[in-house]
RNA sequence: UGGGCAGUCGCCAAGUGGUAAGGCAGCAGGUUUUGGUCCUGCCAUCCGGGGGUUCAAAUCCUCCCUGCCCAGCCA
């Protein structure tokens, strides 16, 4: 990774105001801070999903806009859930999204020694104790949401005994679950997090970075605030469910001789219609084979969306458009689609492909001639240039572009109707050839030689413009048609006896053979196309050049089709 | 009377005492060799509800209602 790739790779944009930026503006104005340092702190226990992009763009975006720094820190304090596969994928995904942490890559596990020292300080000051309660006993004594808890019988051990016991915990003398180190706070607090929380537990597990050096591991609440302080984070931005943890975050930092005291700020996490965002449920999909992997194009993971063809710029754009606030909300999936279309409209090459072919014979066109007609690659981008597409006597058009008895307002092909073939000629349907079963087998048409390029000067009004493919030069391609991610509206509100798996869209993936113009053989993996009048497609990263595979990214907006459906 | 947080258009969201931004969706037109794009217009007399303070409130006070989060030796 060349280090010229900095967070400046993401262009600056005018930022909408939000309450976090307001706080930072005040801190800068008051002189509380001169340089803003944020951090994105994932636990490496799964792949990043669309929900994480909000946090990533928020933290890295703030660093960019305030000329600050955003650290990447892996919150790897639970070795039993974590894996290097995940740290690698997370780094790759963040880079793909266009952000870079430069030299500022950290792991909570880098702080294990320091964290341990601080724990001994807590013990020495009588603010932490070794507790022999079993998990069940501790749970019982914690009290309930409405009733206070009871103090552990081990709460008043001497400092010397606590220190001795804690050192022996570290040395591996005790079994998992037999002892914990707990902060001595307040068992009657209304905030359950303050009821003598566990700060170290015994886990005789191999850690993906520290190996077998440790058999005691610090808990999140204890680790996170200290890690932030050690790194000089100014604003520790996290999601709403940690609001209750803020008093504990502040408590640890107040007790310990840490270099600074970052401010924790909470915001509402991203929820999206049609989308499962729970790591646990996504892991189930992968583990039980409902999808091909974390990067299956139906997955709401960053890797899945990349594979499907969503541009990184679109995900960034979404993150900006949804805003940042404290009210829990669910963003409409339509907004993501809009961001994708908006980006692809500017960048995707226009190309012709027919997904469900209906043969056409141009009766007045010579059998043995193929002519090449110029076509623009993208009308939104003149610099994208032109290409030439072959035209001949035998063509294929989209079956749904022909209607034997057209409805009112139909201006595509119908018996006797004249339409324009994009970039080519006007044609008129002269005859409909039916198969024995009554279905349409092919159409016999005539073309108007004077309309070459799709235009005449005689003022003729031809409103319908169809995409088409020359039969004999058609390239066979494969398309994967995906529906909206893959779930029903609210998989979490499943009925009694059903799991979210019962709500998966079983038609979420349809693979179809299709025919395209020859230029599609030159498609590069990851490159996006607009298959004219159909949808945006992206050349799959795993595709073979001889047989390109295209993932449908999002459908084009089609108001006529919508009306027709309803 | 456990604790914490939140309620502004169908979905997001700005607004921090001076008379309701913007986007998505939707609707109506126009342009168009994609029923795409683009352009124009419409879309909250009202800010969860009731009281109150004020010349003036979505913004302040007060009571009420609704929703979300918390009882892992997960993060």
Coordinates of C-alpha atoms (C1' of nucleotides) in Angstrom, one line a residue:
Chain A
X1 CA 0.0 0.0 0.0
X2 CA 1.7 3.2 -1.1
X3 CA 1.4 5.8 1.6
X4 CA 0.4 8.5 -0.9
X5 CA -3.0 7.0 -0.6
X6 CA -4.3 9.2 2.2
X7 CA -7.7 10.2 3.3
X8 CA -7.6 13.0 0.8
X9 CA -8.5 10.4 -1.8
X10 CA -12.1 11.1 -0.9
X11 CA -13.0 14.5 -2.3
X12 CA -14.0 17.2 0.2
X13 CA -17.7 18.2 0.0
X14 CA -19.8 20.7 1.7
X15 CA -20.9 19.0 4.9
X16 CA -24.4 19.1 6.3
X17 CA -24.4 20.2 9.9
X18 CA -25.0 17.7 12.6
X19 CA -24.8 17.6 16.4
X20 CA -21.4 16.0 16.5
X21 CA -19.9 18.6 14.2
X22 CA -21.5 21.3 16.4
X23 CA -19.8 19.8 19.4
X24 CA -16.4 19.8 17.6
X25 CA -16.9 23.3 16.4
X26 CA -17.4 24.4 20.0
X27 CA -14.4 22.5 21.2
X28 CA -12.3 24.1 18.6
X29 CA -13.7 27.6 19.2
X30 CA -13.1 27.3 23.0
X31 CA -9.6 26.0 22.5
X32 CA -10.3 22.7 24.2
X33 CA -8.8 21.0 21.2
X34 CA -6.6 22.2 18.4
X35 CA -6.4 19.0 16.5
X36 CA -9.2 16.5 16.2
X37 CA -8.5 12.8 16.5
X38 CA -11.2 10.2 15.9
X39 CA -11.1 6.5 15.6
X40 CA -13.0 3.7 14.0
X41 CA -12.8 0.7 16.4
X42 CA -14.2 -2.5 14.9
X43 CA -14.0 -5.9 16.6
X44 CA -12.5 -8.3 14.1
X45 CA -15.3 -10.8 14.5
X46 CA -17.1 -10.4 11.1
X47 CA -17.1 -8.5 7.9
X48 CA -18.0 -4.8 7.7
X49 CA -21.5 -4.2 6.5
X50 CA -23.4 -1.1 5.3
X51 CA -24.1 -0.1 8.9
X52 CA -20.4 0.2 9.5
X53 CA -19.9 2.5 6.6
X54 CA -21.9 5.2 8.4
X55 CA -19.5 5.1 11.3
X56 CA -16.5 4.9 9.0
X57 CA -17.5 7.8 6.9
X58 CA -18.4 9.8 10.0
X59 CA -15.1 9.3 11.7
X60 CA -12.9 9.5 8.7
X61 CA -15.0 12.3 7.2
X62 CA -14.6 14.4 10.4
X63 CA -10.9 13.8 10.4
X64 CA -10.7 14.9 6.8
X65 CA -12.8 18.0 7.2
X66 CA -11.1 19.2 10.4
X67 CA -7.6 18.4 9.1
X68 CA -7.4 15.8 11.8
X69 CA -6.6 12.1 12.0
X70 CA -8.7 9.1 12.2
X71 CA -7.2 6.0 13.7
X72 CA -8.1 2.4 12.9
X73 CA -8.1 0.4 16.1
X74 CA -9.1 -3.2 16.3
X75 CA -11.0 -3.8 19.5
X76 CA -9.6 -7.3 19.9
X77 CA -10.2 -8.1 23.6
X78 CA -12.2 -11.3 23.1
X79 CA -10.0 -13.9 21.4
X80 CA -12.7 -16.5 21.2
X81 CA -14.7 -14.5 18.7
X82 CA -12.0 -12.9 16.6
X83 CA -9.9 -13.9 13.6
X84 CA -7.2 -12.5 11.3
X85 CA -9.4 -13.2 8.3
X86 CA -11.6 -10.5 9.7
X87 CA -8.9 -7.9 10.3
X88 CA -7.7 -8.4 6.8
X89 CA -11.1 -8.0 5.3
X90 CA -11.9 -4.9 7.4
X91 CA -8.7 -3.2 6.3
X92 CA -9.4 -4.0 2.6
X93 CA -13.0 -2.8 2.9
X94 CA -12.0 0.5 4.5
X95 CA -9.5 1.1 1.8
X96 CA -12.0 0.3 -0.9
X97 CA -14.4 2.8 0.6
X98 CA -11.6 5.3 0.0
X99 CA -10.3 6.0 3.5
X100 CA -6.9 5.5 4.9
X101 CA -5.5 5.5 8.4
X102 CA -1.9 6.1 7.3
X103 CA 0.4 4.9 10.1
X104 CA -2.4 5.0 12.7
X105 CA -3.2 1.3 12.9
X106 CA -3.7 0.1 16.4
X107 CA -4.9 -3.0 18.2
X108 CA -6.4 -2.9 21.7
X109 CA -4.2 -6.0 22.3
X110 CA -1.1 -3.7 21.9
X111 CA -2.2 -2.1 25.2
X112 CA -2.5 -5.3 27.2
X113 CA 0.6 -4.5 29.3
X114 CA -0.5 -1.0 30.0
X115 CA -4.0 -2.1 30.8
X116 CA -2.6 -4.6 33.2
X117 CA -0.6 -2.0 35.0
X118 CA -3.6 0.3 35.3
X119 CA -5.6 -2.6 36.8
X120 CA -3.0 -3.0 39.5
X121 CA -3.3 0.7 40.2
X122 CA -7.0 0.3 40.6
X123 CA -6.4 -2.6 43.1
X124 CA -3.8 -0.7 45.0
X125 CA -6.2 2.2 45.4
X126 CA -8.9 -0.1 46.6
X127 CA -11.0 0.5 43.5
X128 CA -11.0 -3.1 42.2
X129 CA -11.2 -6.5 43.8
X130 CA -10.8 -10.1 42.8
X131 CA -14.2 -11.8 43.0
X132 CA -14.7 -15.6 43.3
X133 CA -18.4 -15.6 42.4
X134 CA -19.4 -18.0 39.6
X135 CA -21.1 -16.4 36.6
X136 CA -24.4 -17.7 37.9
X137 CA -23.9 -16.3 41.3
X138 CA -22.8 -13.0 40.0
X139 CA -25.8 -12.8 37.8
X140 CA -28.1 -13.5 40.7
X141 CA -26.5 -10.8 42.9
X142 CA -26.5 -8.2 40.2
X143 CA -30.1 -7.5 40.9
X144 CA -32.7 -6.6 38.2
X145 CA -33.6 -3.6 36.2
X146 CA -35.8 -2.4 39.1
X147 CA -34.1 -3.8 42.2
X148 CA -30.6 -3.0 43.4
X149 CA -27.9 -5.7 43.4
X150 CA -26.1 -7.1 46.4
X151 CA -22.4 -6.7 47.2
X152 CA -20.1 -9.6 46.5
X153 CA -18.9 -11.4 49.6
X154 CA -15.4 -11.0 48.2
X155 CA -15.7 -7.2 47.8
X156 CA -13.8 -6.4 50.9
X157 CA -10.6 -8.5 50.5
X158 CA -7.4 -6.7 51.5
X159 CA -5.5 -4.9 48.8
X160 CA -2.6 -7.3 49.4
X161 CA -4.8 -10.3 48.9
X162 CA -6.4 -8.8 45.7
X163 CA -3.0 -8.0 44.3
X164 CA -1.7 -11.5 45.0
X165 CA -4.8 -13.1 43.5
X166 CA -4.8 -10.9 40.4
X167 CA -1.1 -11.8 39.8
X168 CA -1.9 -15.4 40.1
X169 CA -4.9 -15.0 37.8
X170 CA -2.4 -13.6 35.2
X171 CA 0.0 -16.5 35.9
X172 CA -2.7 -19.0 35.0
X173 CA -3.2 -20.5 38.4
X174 CA -7.0 -20.4 38.3
X175 CA -9.6 -22.1 36.1
X176 CA -11.7 -20.2 33.5
X177 CA -14.7 -18.7 35.2
X178 CA -13.4 -19.2 38.7
X179 CA -12.3 -15.6 39.3
X180 CA -12.7 -12.1 37.9
X181 CA -11.4 -8.7 38.6
X182 CA -14.2 -6.3 39.3
X183 CA -14.3 -2.5 39.7
X184 CA -15.7 -1.5 43.0
X185 CA -18.4 1.1 42.2
X186 CA -22.0 0.8 43.3
X187 CA -24.2 -2.3 43.5
X188 CA -27.3 -0.2 44.0
X189 CA -26.8 2.0 41.0
X190 CA -29.8 2.3 38.7
X191 CA -27.3 1.9 35.8
X192 CA -26.5 -1.8 35.8
X193 CA -23.1 -1.1 34.1
X194 CA -22.0 0.5 37.4
X195 CA -22.8 -2.5 39.5
X196 CA -19.2 -3.6 40.1
X197 CA -18.5 -4.5 36.5
X198 CA -16.1 -7.2 35.5
X199 CA -12.9 -5.7 34.1
X200 CA -10.8 -8.9 33.6
X201 CA -11.8 -12.5 33.0
X202 CA -9.9 -15.6 32.7
X203 CA -9.8 -17.1 29.2
X204 CA -7.3 -19.7 28.4
X205 CA -7.6 -19.0 24.7
X206 CA -5.1 -18.3 21.9
X207 CA -5.2 -14.7 20.7
X208 CA -4.7 -14.0 17.0
X209 CA -2.0 -11.5 17.9
X210 CA -0.7 -12.1 21.4
X211 CA -0.7 -15.8 21.0
X212 CA -0.6 -17.6 24.4
X213 CA 1.0 -14.8 26.3
X214 CA -2.2 -14.0 28.2
X215 CA -4.8 -16.0 30.0
X216 CA -6.7 -13.0 31.4
X217 CA -8.4 -10.6 29.0
X218 CA -9.8 -7.1 29.7
X219 CA -13.4 -6.3 29.0
X220 CA -14.6 -3.8 26.5
X221 CA -15.7 -1.1 28.9
X222 CA -12.3 -1.1 30.6
X223 CA -10.3 -1.3 27.5
X224 CA -12.0 1.1 25.2
X225 CA -11.8 4.2 27.2
X226 CA -8.2 3.6 28.1
X227 CA -7.3 2.9 24.5
X228 CA -8.9 6.1 23.4
X229 CA -7.0 8.0 26.1
X230 CA -3.7 6.4 25.2
X231 CA -4.1 7.4 21.6
X232 CA -5.2 10.9 22.4
X233 CA -8.6 10.5 20.8
X234 CA -10.5 13.8 21.2
X235 CA -14.0 12.5 20.3
X236 CA -14.9 8.9 20.8
X237 CA -17.9 8.5 18.6
X238 CA -20.0 5.3 19.1
X239 CA -23.6 4.1 18.7
X240 CA -26.6 4.8 21.0
X241 CA -26.5 1.5 22.9
X242 CA -23.3 2.7 24.6
X243 CA -25.0 5.7 26.2
X244 CA -25.4 3.7 29.4
X245 CA -21.8 2.9 29.3
X246 CA -20.6 6.5 29.3
X247 CA -20.6 6.9 33.1
X248 CA -18.3 3.8 33.3
X249 CA -16.1 5.1 30.5
X250 CA -15.7 8.4 32.4
X251 CA -15.3 6.6 35.8
X252 CA -12.2 4.6 34.6
X253 CA -10.6 7.6 33.1
X254 CA -11.2 9.6 36.3
X255 CA -9.6 7.0 38.5
X256 CA -6.5 6.4 36.4
X257 CA -3.5 8.5 35.5
X258 CA -4.3 8.5 31.8
X259 CA -2.9 11.2 29.4
X260 CA -6.3 12.7 28.5
X261 CA -10.0 12.2 28.8
X262 CA -11.7 11.8 25.5
X263 CA -15.4 12.7 25.1
X264 CA -17.7 9.8 24.2
X265 CA -20.5 10.9 21.8
X266 CA -23.3 8.5 20.8
X267 CA -25.3 8.5 17.5
X268 CA -28.1 6.4 16.1
X269 CA -26.8 3.4 14.2
X270 CA -28.0 2.8 10.6
X271 CA -31.0 0.6 10.0
X272 CA -32.2 0.0 6.5
X273 CA -35.4 -1.5 5.2
X274 CA -35.1 -5.0 3.6
X275 CA -31.8 -5.4 5.2
X276 CA -30.4 -7.7 7.9
X277 CA -27.7 -5.9 9.8
X278 CA -27.0 -8.2 12.7
X279 CA -23.6 -9.7 12.6
X280 CA -24.9 -12.9 14.2
X281 CA -27.5 -13.4 11.5
X282 CA -25.1 -12.6 8.7
X283 CA -22.7 -15.1 10.2
X284 CA -25.6 -17.7 10.2
X285 CA -26.2 -17.1 6.5
X286 CA -22.6 -17.7 5.7
X287 CA -22.0 -20.6 8.0
X288 CA -25.2 -22.5 7.0
X289 CA -24.6 -21.9 3.3
X290 CA -27.5 -19.7 2.4
X291 CA -25.1 -17.5 0.6
X292 CA -21.8 -18.2 -1.1
X293 CA -19.8 -16.2 1.5
X294 CA -19.4 -12.9 3.2
X295 CA -19.0 -11.3 -0.3
X296 CA -22.0 -12.9 -1.9
X297 CA -23.5 -10.1 -3.9
X298 CA -26.8 -10.3 -2.0
X299 CA -25.1 -9.7 1.3
X300 CA -25.3 -6.2 2.8
X301 CA -21.7 -6.4 3.6
X302 CA -19.2 -3.9 2.1
X303 CA -17.5 -6.8 0.3
X304 CA -20.9 -8.1 -1.0
X305 CA -21.9 -4.7 -2.3
X306 CA -18.5 -4.2 -3.9
X307 CA -18.9 -7.6 -5.6
X308 CA -22.4 -6.7 -6.8
X309 CA -21.1 -3.5 -8.3
X310 CA -22.1 -0.7 -5.9
X311 CA -19.6 2.1 -6.3
X312 CA -17.7 3.1 -3.1
X313 CA -18.7 6.7 -3.9
X314 CA -22.4 5.7 -3.6
X315 CA -21.9 4.3 -0.2
X316 CA -20.1 7.4 0.9
X317 CA -22.8 9.5 -0.6
X318 CA -25.4 7.5 1.3
X319 CA -23.6 8.1 4.5
X320 CA -23.7 11.8 4.0
X321 CA -27.3 12.0 2.9
X322 CA -28.7 10.0 5.8
X323 CA -27.3 12.5 8.3
X324 CA -26.3 11.9 11.9
X325 CA -28.6 12.2 14.9
X326 CA -29.7 10.6 18.1
X327 CA -33.2 9.5 17.0
X328 CA -33.4 5.8 16.1
X329 CA -34.3 5.5 12.5
X330 CA -34.6 3.2 9.5
X331 CA -33.4 4.5 6.2
X332 CA -35.4 3.5 3.1
X333 CA -33.4 1.1 0.9
X334 CA -34.6 3.3 -2.0
X335 CA -32.2 6.0 -0.9
X336 CA -29.2 3.6 -1.3
X337 CA -30.5 2.7 -4.8
X338 CA -30.8 6.3 -5.6
X339 CA -27.1 7.0 -4.6
X340 CA -26.0 4.0 -6.7
X341 CA -27.9 5.2 -9.7
X342 CA -26.7 8.7 -9.3
X343 CA -23.1 7.6 -9.4
X344 CA -23.5 5.0 -12.1
X345 CA -25.4 7.4 -14.3
X346 CA -22.2 9.5 -14.5
X347 CA -19.8 6.6 -14.9
X348 CA -21.5 3.5 -16.4
X349 CA -21.0 2.7 -20.1
X350 CA -24.2 2.4 -22.1
X351 CA -24.3 -0.9 -23.8
X352 CA -27.0 -3.1 -25.5
X353 CA -27.9 -6.5 -24.3
X354 CA -31.1 -8.5 -24.6
X355 CA -32.1 -10.7 -21.7
X356 CA -35.2 -12.3 -23.2
X357 CA -34.8 -12.4 -27.0
X358 CA -37.5 -12.1 -29.6
X359 CA -36.1 -12.6 -33.2
X360 CA -36.7 -10.0 -35.8
X361 CA -36.2 -10.3 -39.5
X362 CA -35.7 -7.2 -41.5
X363 CA -37.3 -8.3 -44.8
X364 CA -35.9 -5.5 -46.9
X365 CA -32.3 -5.8 -45.6
X366 CA -29.7 -7.8 -47.5
X367 CA -28.9 -11.2 -46.0
X368 CA -25.1 -11.0 -46.3
X369 CA -24.3 -7.5 -45.1
X370 CA -23.3 -6.4 -41.7
X371 CA -22.8 -2.7 -41.2
X372 CA -21.2 -1.0 -38.2
X373 CA -23.0 1.9 -36.7
X374 CA -21.4 4.4 -34.2
X375 CA -22.8 4.5 -30.7
X376 CA -21.9 6.8 -27.8
X377 CA -20.5 5.1 -24.7
X378 CA -22.1 7.5 -22.3
X379 CA -24.3 10.6 -23.1
X380 CA -23.5 12.0 -19.7
X381 CA -19.8 11.9 -20.4
X382 CA -18.7 13.0 -23.9
X383 CA -15.1 12.0 -23.1
X384 CA -16.1 8.4 -22.9
X385 CA -16.1 8.2 -26.7
X386 CA -17.9 6.1 -29.2
X387 CA -17.8 2.5 -30.3
X388 CA -19.3 0.7 -33.4
X389 CA -22.0 -1.9 -33.2
X390 CA -22.9 -4.4 -35.9
X391 CA -26.4 -4.4 -37.6
X392 CA -27.8 -6.9 -40.0
X393 CA -30.9 -8.7 -41.3
X394 CA -31.5 -10.8 -38.2
X395 CA -31.9 -9.1 -34.9
X396 CA -33.0 -9.8 -31.4
X397 CA -35.1 -7.4 -29.3
X398 CA -36.4 -7.7 -25.8
X399 CA -39.6 -9.9 -25.8
X400 CA -41.3 -7.5 -23.4
X401 CA -40.8 -4.7 -25.9
X402 CA -43.5 -6.2 -28.2
X403 CA -47.2 -6.2 -27.5
X404 CA -49.7 -7.9 -29.8
X405 CA -52.5 -5.8 -28.4
X406 CA -50.9 -2.8 -26.9
X407 CA -52.4 -0.9 -24.0
X408 CA -53.1 2.8 -24.3
X409 CA -49.9 4.8 -24.1
X410 CA -47.7 2.0 -25.4
X411 CA -45.1 3.2 -27.7
X412 CA -42.9 0.2 -28.3
X413 CA -43.3 -2.5 -30.9
X414 CA -46.7 -3.7 -31.9
X415 CA -48.3 -4.9 -35.2
X416 CA -48.0 -2.1 -37.7
X417 CA -46.1 0.1 -35.3
X418 CA -42.9 2.0 -36.2
X419 CA -40.1 2.3 -33.6
X420 CA -36.5 3.3 -33.6
X421 CA -33.7 0.9 -33.0
X422 CA -31.3 2.7 -30.9
X423 CA -28.3 4.1 -33.0
X424 CA -29.7 2.2 -36.1
X425 CA -32.9 2.6 -38.1
X426 CA -36.6 3.0 -37.9
X427 CA -38.4 -0.3 -38.3
X428 CA -42.0 -1.1 -38.8
X429 CA -43.6 -4.4 -37.7
X430 CA -45.3 -6.0 -40.8
X431 CA -46.0 -9.5 -39.6
X432 CA -46.2 -11.5 -36.5
X433 CA -45.1 -15.1 -36.8
X434 CA -46.8 -17.3 -34.2
X435 CA -45.5 -20.7 -32.9
X436 CA -48.0 -23.6 -32.8
X437 CA -48.6 -22.9 -29.1
X438 CA -49.7 -19.4 -29.9
X439 CA -46.7 -17.7 -28.6
X440 CA -44.8 -15.1 -30.7
X441 CA -42.0 -16.8 -32.6
X442 CA -40.6 -13.9 -34.6
X443 CA -41.5 -10.6 -36.2
X444 CA -41.1 -9.7 -39.8
X445 CA -40.2 -6.0 -40.1
X446 CA -39.1 -3.5 -42.7
X447 CA -36.5 -0.8 -42.1
X448 CA -36.3 2.7 -43.5
X449 CA -32.8 3.1 -45.2
X450 CA -33.3 6.9 -44.9
X451 CA -33.4 6.7 -41.1
X452 CA -29.8 5.5 -40.7
X453 CA -28.5 6.5 -37.3
X454 CA -32.1 6.6 -36.0
X455 CA -33.2 9.9 -37.4
X456 CA -35.0 11.4 -40.4
X457 CA -35.6 15.0 -41.4
X458 CA -39.2 14.6 -42.5
X459 CA -40.6 15.4 -39.0
X460 CA -41.8 11.9 -38.5
X461 CA -42.6 11.2 -34.8
X462 CA -41.2 8.0 -33.5
X463 CA -41.3 7.9 -29.8
X464 CA -40.3 4.4 -29.0
X465 CA -36.6 3.6 -29.0
X466 CA -35.6 0.0 -28.4
X467 CA -32.3 -1.8 -27.7
X468 CA -31.4 -4.7 -29.9
X469 CA -28.7 -7.1 -30.8
X470 CA -27.5 -8.4 -34.2
X471 CA -28.2 -12.1 -34.0
X472 CA -25.1 -13.4 -35.8
X473 CA -22.6 -11.4 -33.9
X474 CA -24.3 -11.6 -30.5
X475 CA -22.1 -12.5 -27.6
X476 CA -23.3 -14.9 -25.0
X477 CA -23.2 -13.5 -21.5
X478 CA -24.6 -14.6 -18.2
X479 CA -26.6 -12.2 -16.0
X480 CA -27.3 -12.6 -12.3
X481 CA -30.5 -10.8 -11.3
X482 CA -30.7 -9.9 -7.7
X483 CA -33.7 -8.6 -5.9
X484 CA -33.5 -6.1 -3.1
X485 CA -30.9 -7.6 -0.8
X486 CA -32.6 -10.7 0.3
X487 CA -35.1 -10.3 3.1
X488 CA -38.6 -9.2 3.8
X489 CA -39.2 -5.9 5.4
X490 CA -38.6 -6.8 9.1
X491 CA -36.8 -10.0 9.7
X492 CA -36.4 -9.2 13.4
X493 CA -40.2 -9.0 13.9
X494 CA -40.6 -12.7 13.0
X495 CA -43.8 -14.4 14.0
X496 CA -43.8 -17.0 16.8
X497 CA -41.9 -20.1 15.8
X498 CA -40.3 -18.6 12.8
X499 CA -36.7 -17.4 12.4
X500 CA -35.4 -14.8 10.1
X501 CA -34.4 -17.6 7.8
X502 CA -38.0 -18.1 7.0
X503 CA -38.1 -14.6 5.7
X504 CA -35.3 -14.8 3.2
X505 CA -36.4 -14.0 -0.3
X506 CA -36.0 -17.3 -2.1
X507 CA -36.1 -15.6 -5.5
X508 CA -33.3 -13.3 -4.6
X509 CA -31.0 -14.6 -7.3
X510 CA -31.9 -15.6 -10.8
X511 CA -29.2 -16.5 -13.3
X512 CA -30.0 -16.0 -16.9
X513 CA -28.4 -16.5 -20.2
X514 CA -28.4 -13.3 -22.3
X515 CA -27.1 -11.8 -25.5
X516 CA -25.0 -8.7 -25.8
X517 CA -23.1 -6.7 -28.3
X518 CA -19.4 -7.7 -29.0
X519 CA -17.9 -5.0 -26.9
X520 CA -19.1 -6.9 -23.8
X521 CA -16.3 -9.4 -24.4
X522 CA -13.9 -6.6 -23.4
X523 CA -15.6 -5.9 -20.1
X524 CA -13.2 -5.6 -17.2
X525 CA -14.1 -7.1 -13.9
X526 CA -15.7 -4.6 -11.6
X527 CA -16.6 -2.3 -14.6
X528 CA -20.2 -1.0 -14.6
X529 CA -22.6 -0.8 -17.5
X530 CA -26.0 0.4 -18.1
X531 CA -27.8 -2.2 -20.2
X532 CA -29.9 0.2 -22.1
X533 CA -33.5 0.4 -20.8
X534 CA -32.9 -2.6 -18.5
X535 CA -30.7 -1.9 -15.4
X536 CA -27.2 -1.2 -14.3
X537 CA -24.9 -4.2 -14.4
X538 CA -21.4 -4.8 -13.2
X539 CA -18.9 -7.3 -14.6
X540 CA -18.4 -9.8 -11.8
X541 CA -14.8 -9.7 -10.3
X542 CA -14.6 -13.5 -10.6
X543 CA -15.7 -13.5 -14.2
X544 CA -13.8 -15.3 -17.1
X545 CA -13.1 -13.1 -20.1
X546 CA -14.6 -15.7 -22.6
X547 CA -17.8 -15.8 -20.7
X548 CA -18.5 -12.6 -18.9
X549 CA -20.9 -12.6 -15.9
X550 CA -22.8 -9.5 -15.0
X551 CA -24.4 -8.8 -11.7
X552 CA -27.4 -6.5 -11.8
X553 CA -26.6 -3.6 -9.5
X554 CA -29.9 -1.7 -9.5
X555 CA -32.8 -1.4 -11.9
X556 CA -33.3 1.8 -13.8
X557 CA -36.1 3.9 -12.6
X558 CA -39.0 3.0 -14.8
X559 CA -42.2 5.0 -14.1
X560 CA -44.1 3.3 -16.9
X561 CA -43.3 -0.1 -15.6
X562 CA -44.4 0.9 -12.1
X563 CA -47.7 2.1 -13.3
X564 CA -48.2 -1.1 -15.3
X565 CA -47.5 -3.2 -12.3
X566 CA -49.9 -1.4 -9.9
Chain B
rU1 C1' -41.2 7.1 40.7
rG2 C1' -35.1 1.4 38.3
rG3 C1' -31.5 4.0 34.9
rG4 C1' -30.5 6.2 30.1
rC5 C1' -32.1 8.3 25.3
rA6 C1' -35.5 10.0 21.7
rG7 C1' -40.2 12.0 19.3
rU8 C1' -40.2 18.0 13.1
rC9 C1' -44.0 15.6 5.9
rG10 C1' -44.6 8.2 3.8
rC11 C1' -38.6 7.7 4.9
rC12 C1' -34.1 10.4 6.6
rA13 C1' -33.1 15.4 8.5
rA14 C1' -31.8 21.0 9.4
rG15 C1' -33.5 24.2 13.0
rU16 C1' -30.8 26.0 19.8
rG17 C1' -36.9 32.4 21.2
rG18 C1' -38.2 35.9 15.8
rU19 C1' -42.5 33.5 12.7
rA20 C1' -40.8 25.3 9.5
rA21 C1' -33.9 24.2 5.0
rG22 C1' -32.7 20.1 2.0
rG23 C1' -32.7 15.0 0.2
rC24 C1' -35.4 10.2 -1.0
rA25 C1' -40.3 8.6 -2.2
rG26 C1' -44.8 10.6 -4.5
rC27 C1' -47.7 13.8 -7.9
rA28 C1' -48.1 17.2 -12.4
rG29 C1' -45.7 19.1 -16.7
rG30 C1' -41.3 20.0 -20.3
rU31 C1' -36.7 18.3 -22.9
rU32 C1' -34.8 13.6 -24.7
rU33 C1' -32.2 8.5 -30.4
rU34 C1' -32.6 5.0 -22.9
rG35 C1' -40.6 5.2 -20.6
rG36 C1' -33.0 6.6 -18.1
rU37 C1' -30.8 11.4 -17.3
rC38 C1' -31.9 16.5 -17.1
rC39 C1' -35.4 20.8 -16.2
rU40 C1' -39.9 23.1 -13.9
rG41 C1' -43.9 23.1 -10.5
rC42 C1' -46.6 20.8 -6.3
rC43 C1' -45.9 18.2 -1.6
rA44 C1' -45.8 20.1 7.2
rU45 C1' -50.6 27.2 8.6
rC46 C1' -47.3 23.2 11.4
rC47 C1' -43.0 20.6 14.8
rG48 C1' -46.1 13.5 19.9
rG49 C1' -50.4 15.8 23.2
rG50 C1' -52.3 19.3 27.0
rG51 C1' -51.3 23.5 29.9
rG52 C1' -48.1 27.8 30.9
rU53 C1' -44.1 32.0 30.2
rU54 C1' -43.4 35.7 26.1
rC55 C1' -45.0 41.1 21.8
rA56 C1' -43.2 36.4 19.7
rA57 C1' -42.0 29.2 21.1
rA58 C1' -40.5 23.4 17.1
rU59 C1' -37.1 26.0 20.2
rC60 C1' -38.1 28.0 27.6
rC61 C1' -41.2 25.8 31.9
rU62 C1' -44.7 21.9 33.3
rC63 C1' -47.7 17.6 33.2
rC64 C1' -48.9 13.5 30.1
rC65 C1' -48.3 10.0 25.9
rU66 C1' -45.4 6.9 22.7
rG67 C1' -40.9 4.4 21.1
rC68 C1' -35.8 2.6 21.7
rC69 C1' -31.5 0.8 24.9
rC70 C1' -29.6 -1.8 29.6
rA71 C1' -29.7 -7.4 34.1
rG72 C1' -22.6 -11.3 28.9
rC73 C1' -16.9 -13.4 32.8
rC74 C1' -19.7 -10.0 24.2
rA75 C1' -18.4 -5.6 21.8

